């Protein structure tokens, strides 16, 4: 495996991991904020905080990987 492929895989891995952390944290915080509101909506009660956090983590994973691929593609177009 070439050096460029290793860099690309490392970029995708790091961006995906960052996306998982940010997405999970944001979803968990939103869940807690929703439950602590003065008026708890039906939307808050339909989905568990853990399921919402996992959904946020999955979204972050896809967003991070997409960002890494886009950055790599843009870098290849410019150079």
Backbone as a printed PyTorch tensor [residue, N CA C, xyz], in Angstrom:
tensor([[[  0.8480,  -1.1640,   0.0000],
         [  0.0000,   0.0000,   0.0000],
         [  0.9020,   1.2370,   0.0000]],

        [[  0.6230,   2.1500,  -0.9210],
         [  1.4510,   3.3320,  -1.0610],
         [  1.2290,   4.3390,   0.0550]],

        [[  2.1450,   5.2680,   0.0990],
         [  2.0920,   6.3020,   1.1380],
         [  0.8470,   7.1810,   0.9950]],

        [[  0.4480,   7.4700,  -0.2520],
         [ -0.7310,   8.3050,  -0.4760],
         [ -2.0030,   7.5930,  -0.0100]],

        [[ -2.0680,   6.2830,  -0.2440],
         [ -3.2330,   5.5260,   0.2080],
         [ -3.3110,   5.4920,   1.7320]],

        [[ -2.1570,   5.3720,   2.3780],
         [ -2.1410,   5.3730,   3.8410],
         [ -2.5910,   6.7160,   4.3910]],

        [[ -2.1540,   7.7970,   3.7620],
         [ -2.5820,   9.1360,   4.1900],
         [ -4.0760,   9.3130,   4.0050]],

        [[ -4.5760,   8.8430,   2.8760],
         [ -6.0120,   8.9570,   2.6070],
         [ -6.8190,   8.1730,   3.6420]],

        [[ -6.4080,   6.9550,   3.9190],
         [ -7.1230,   6.1390,   4.8980],
         [ -7.0540,   6.7510,   6.2970]],

        [[ -5.9070,   7.3210,   6.6460],
         [ -5.7640,   7.9950,   7.9300],
         [ -6.6720,   9.2190,   8.0040]],

        [[ -6.7540,   9.9720,   6.9170],
         [ -7.6370,  11.1370,   6.8650],
         [ -9.0970,  10.7270,   7.0440]],

        [[ -9.5080,   9.6920,   6.3440],
         [-10.8890,   9.2080,   6.4590],
         [-11.1590,   8.7120,   7.8800]],

        [[-10.2130,   7.9660,   8.4420],
         [-10.3720,   7.4370,   9.7930],
         [-10.4960,   8.5640,  10.8160]],

        [[ -9.6160,   9.5440,  10.7470],
         [ -9.6470,  10.6420,  11.7140],
         [-10.8990,  11.5070,  11.5660]],

        [[-11.2790,  11.8090,  10.3450],
         [-12.4890,  12.6180,  10.1360],
         [-13.7450,  11.8520,  10.5670]],

        [[-13.7750,  10.5710,  10.2920],
         [-14.9230,   9.7570,  10.6990],
         [-15.0150,   9.6650,  12.2160]],

        [[-13.8850,   9.4580,  12.8820],
         [-13.8820,   9.3820,  14.3460],
         [-14.3150,  10.7010,  14.9590]],

        [[-13.8420,  11.8000,  14.3940],
         [-14.2600,  13.1140,  14.8770],
         [-15.7570,  13.3140,  14.6640]],

        [[-16.2520,  12.8940,  13.5240],
         [-17.6890,  12.9970,  13.2470],
         [-18.5270,  12.1790,  14.2160]],

        [[-18.0450,  10.9900,  14.5540],
         [-18.7580,  10.1350,  15.5110],
         [-18.8270,  10.8160,  16.8770]],

        [[-17.7090,  11.3810,  17.3090],
         [-17.6690,  12.0390,  18.6280],
         [-18.5700,  13.2680,  18.6430]],

        [[-18.4440,  14.1120,  17.6350],
         [-19.2420,  15.3430,  17.5940],
         [-20.7240,  15.0250,  17.4220]],

        [[-21.0430,  14.1050,  16.5260],
         [-22.4470,  13.7410,  16.2950],
         [-23.0890,  13.1090,  17.5170]],

        [[-22.3690,  12.2180,  18.1770],
         [-22.8990,  11.5800,  19.3780],
         [-23.0920,  12.5570,  20.5170]],

        [[-22.1090,  13.4380,  20.6970],
         [-22.1980,  14.4330,  21.7690],
         [-23.3440,  15.4040,  21.5240]],

        [[-23.4810,  15.8610,  20.2980],
         [-24.5530,  16.7950,  19.9730],
         [-25.9280,  16.1510,  20.1620]],

        [[-26.0690,  14.9210,  19.7430],
         [-27.3540,  14.2320,  19.8960],
         [-27.6790,  13.9720,  21.3660]],

        [[-26.6740,  13.6000,  22.1410],
         [-26.8830,  13.3600,  23.5670],
         [-27.2950,  14.6520,  24.2730]],

        [[-26.6250,  15.7450,  23.9360],
         [-26.9510,  17.0390,  24.5350],
         [-28.3560,  17.4930,  24.1470]],

        [[-28.7160,  17.2860,  22.8910],
         [-30.0630,  17.6460,  22.4340],
         [-31.1170,  16.8200,  23.1570]],

        [[-30.8270,  15.5630,  23.3550],
         [-31.7330,  14.6600,  24.0690],
         [-31.9420,  15.1220,  25.5060]],

        [[-30.8460,  15.4380,  26.1860],
         [-30.9480,  15.9090,  27.5670],
         [-31.6900,  17.2300,  27.6570]],

        [[-31.4110,  18.1210,  26.7250],
         [-32.0780,  19.4220,  26.7190],
         [-33.5720,  19.2570,  26.4560]],

        [[-33.9190,  18.3480,  25.6040],
         [-35.3260,  18.0990,  25.2800],
         [-36.0810,  17.5630,  26.5030]],

        [[-35.4430,  16.6580,  27.2370],
         [-36.0940,  16.0700,  28.4080],
         [-36.2040,  17.0410,  29.5790]],

        [[-35.3240,  18.0390,  29.6310],
         [-35.3280,  18.9900,  30.7300],
         [-36.1600,  20.2310,  30.4300]],

        [[-36.7930,  20.2730,  29.2840],
         [-37.6130,  21.4290,  28.9150],
         [-38.8430,  21.4990,  29.8160]],

        [[-39.4010,  22.6840,  29.9040],
         [-40.6040,  22.8810,  30.7280],
         [-41.7740,  22.0620,  30.1890]],

        [[-41.9130,  22.0190,  28.8840],
         [-42.9680,  21.2370,  28.2490],
         [-42.2890,  20.1610,  27.4040]],

        [[-42.3950,  18.9120,  27.8230],
         [-41.7840,  17.8000,  27.0940],
         [-42.6990,  17.4320,  25.9360]],

        [[-42.1570,  17.4820,  24.7300],
         [-42.9600,  17.2020,  23.5430],
         [-43.0760,  15.6960,  23.3070]],

        [[-43.9900,  15.3550,  22.4570],
         [-44.2080,  13.9570,  22.0950],
         [-42.9810,  13.3880,  21.3800]],

        [[-42.2970,  14.2440,  20.6210],
         [-41.0960,  13.8170,  19.8930],
         [-40.0110,  13.3360,  20.8590]],

        [[-39.8960,  13.9890,  22.0070],
         [-38.8860,  13.5970,  22.9980],
         [-39.1670,  12.2190,  23.5690]],

        [[-40.4200,  11.9020,  23.7280],
         [-40.7880,  10.6490,  24.3750],
         [-40.7800,   9.4580,  23.4210]],

        [[-40.8110,   9.7160,  22.1170],
         [-40.8900,   8.6290,  21.1470],
         [-39.5930,   7.8510,  20.9990]],

        [[-38.4690,   8.5240,  21.1340],
         [-37.1900,   7.8630,  20.8790],
         [-36.3060,   7.9740,  22.1230]],

        [[-35.6630,   6.8770,  22.4630],
         [-34.8070,   6.8740,  23.6460],
         [-33.5510,   7.7050,  23.3860]],

        [[-32.9650,   8.2590,  24.4570],
         [-31.7370,   9.0430,  24.2830],
         [-30.5870,   8.2290,  23.6950]],

        [[-30.5220,   6.9560,  24.0200],
         [-29.4420,   6.1170,  23.4930],
         [-29.6150,   5.9030,  21.9910]],

        [[-30.8360,   5.6460,  21.5530],
         [-31.0930,   5.4670,  20.1200],
         [-30.8090,   6.7540,  19.3620]],

        [[-31.1790,   7.8780,  19.9460],
         [-30.9220,   9.1710,  19.3120],
         [-29.4090,   9.4360,  19.2330]],

        [[-28.6830,   9.0580,  20.2600],
         [-27.2260,   9.2410,  20.2670],
         [-26.5670,   8.3690,  19.2080]],

        [[-26.9950,   7.1300,  19.0890],
         [-26.4460,   6.2300,  18.0720],
         [-26.7410,   6.7580,  16.6740]],

        [[-27.9230,   7.3000,  16.4930],
         [-28.2780,   7.8910,  15.2030],
         [-27.3720,   9.0910,  14.8840]],

        [[-27.1030,   9.9040,  15.8940],
         [-26.2010,  11.0380,  15.7090],
         [-24.7880,  10.6000,  15.4090]],

        [[-24.3500,   9.5290,  16.0410],
         [-23.0130,   8.9980,  15.7880],
         [-22.9000,   8.4730,  14.3600]],

        [[-23.9340,   7.7960,  13.8860],
         [-23.9240,   7.2790,  12.5160],
         [-23.9090,   8.4260,  11.5100]],

        [[-24.6880,   9.4510,  11.7820],
         [-24.6940,  10.6210,  10.9050],
         [-23.3270,  11.2900,  10.8930]],

        [[-22.7040,  11.3970,  12.0630],
         [-21.3750,  11.9780,  12.1510],
         [-20.3370,  11.1590,  11.4100]],

        [[-20.4630,   9.8440,  11.4660],
         [-19.5490,   8.9580,  10.7510],
         [-19.6210,   9.2030,   9.2480]],

        [[-20.8240,   9.2630,   8.7300],
         [-21.0150,   9.4900,   7.2950],
         [-20.5380,  10.8920,   6.9060]],

        [[-20.8580,  11.8830,   7.7280],
         [-20.4400,  13.2540,   7.4290],
         [-18.9220,  13.3820,   7.4590]],

        [[-18.2770,  12.7680,   8.4290],
         [-16.8220,  12.8240,   8.5210],
         [-16.1400,  12.1390,   7.3540]],

        [[-16.6220,  10.9730,   6.9930],
         [-16.0440,  10.2560,   5.8530],
         [-16.2750,  11.0390,   4.5610]],

        [[-17.4560,  11.5970,   4.4200],
         [-17.7470,  12.4120,   3.2360],
         [-16.8630,  13.6380,   3.1560]],

        [[-16.6260,  14.2710,   4.2850],
         [-15.7470,  15.4420,   4.3100],
         [-14.3270,  15.0640,   3.9200]],

        [[-13.8430,  13.9420,   4.4310],
         [-12.4880,  13.5090,   4.1050],
         [-12.3500,  13.1890,   2.6180]],

        [[-13.3230,  12.5180,   2.0680],
         [-13.2880,  12.1790,   0.6410],
         [-13.3520,  13.4430,  -0.2010]],

        [[-14.1820,  14.3970,   0.2040],
         [-14.2900,  15.6580,  -0.5290],
         [-12.9990,  16.4560,  -0.4840]],

        [[-12.3580,  16.4980,   0.6770],
         [-11.0910,  17.2180,   0.8060],
         [-10.0330,  16.5730,  -0.0780]],

        [[ -9.9710,  15.2560,  -0.0690],
         [ -8.9940,  14.5550,  -0.8890],
         [ -9.2470,  14.7980,  -2.3740]],

        [[-10.4870,  14.7410,  -2.7690],
         [-10.8570,  14.9660,  -4.1690],
         [-10.4880,  16.3910,  -4.5900]],

        [[-10.7980,  17.3740,  -3.7340],
         [-10.4740,  18.7630,  -4.0320],
         [ -8.9550,  18.9600,  -4.1270]],

        [[ -8.2380,  18.3170,  -3.2240],
         [ -6.7790,  18.4210,  -3.2430],
         [ -6.1940,  17.8360,  -4.5230]],

        [[ -6.7520,  16.7360,  -4.9850],
         [ -6.2640,  16.1210,  -6.2290],
         [ -6.5780,  16.9930,  -7.4410]],

        [[ -7.7160,  17.6810,  -7.4180],
         [ -8.0880,  18.5550,  -8.5420],
         [ -7.1730,  19.7630,  -8.6360]],

        [[ -6.7480,  20.2840,  -7.4890],
         [ -5.9070,  21.4810,  -7.4900],
         [ -4.4430,  21.1720,  -7.7950]],

        [[ -4.0020,  19.9960,  -7.4290],
         [ -2.5770,  19.6970,  -7.6000],
         [ -2.3720,  18.6780,  -8.5930]]])
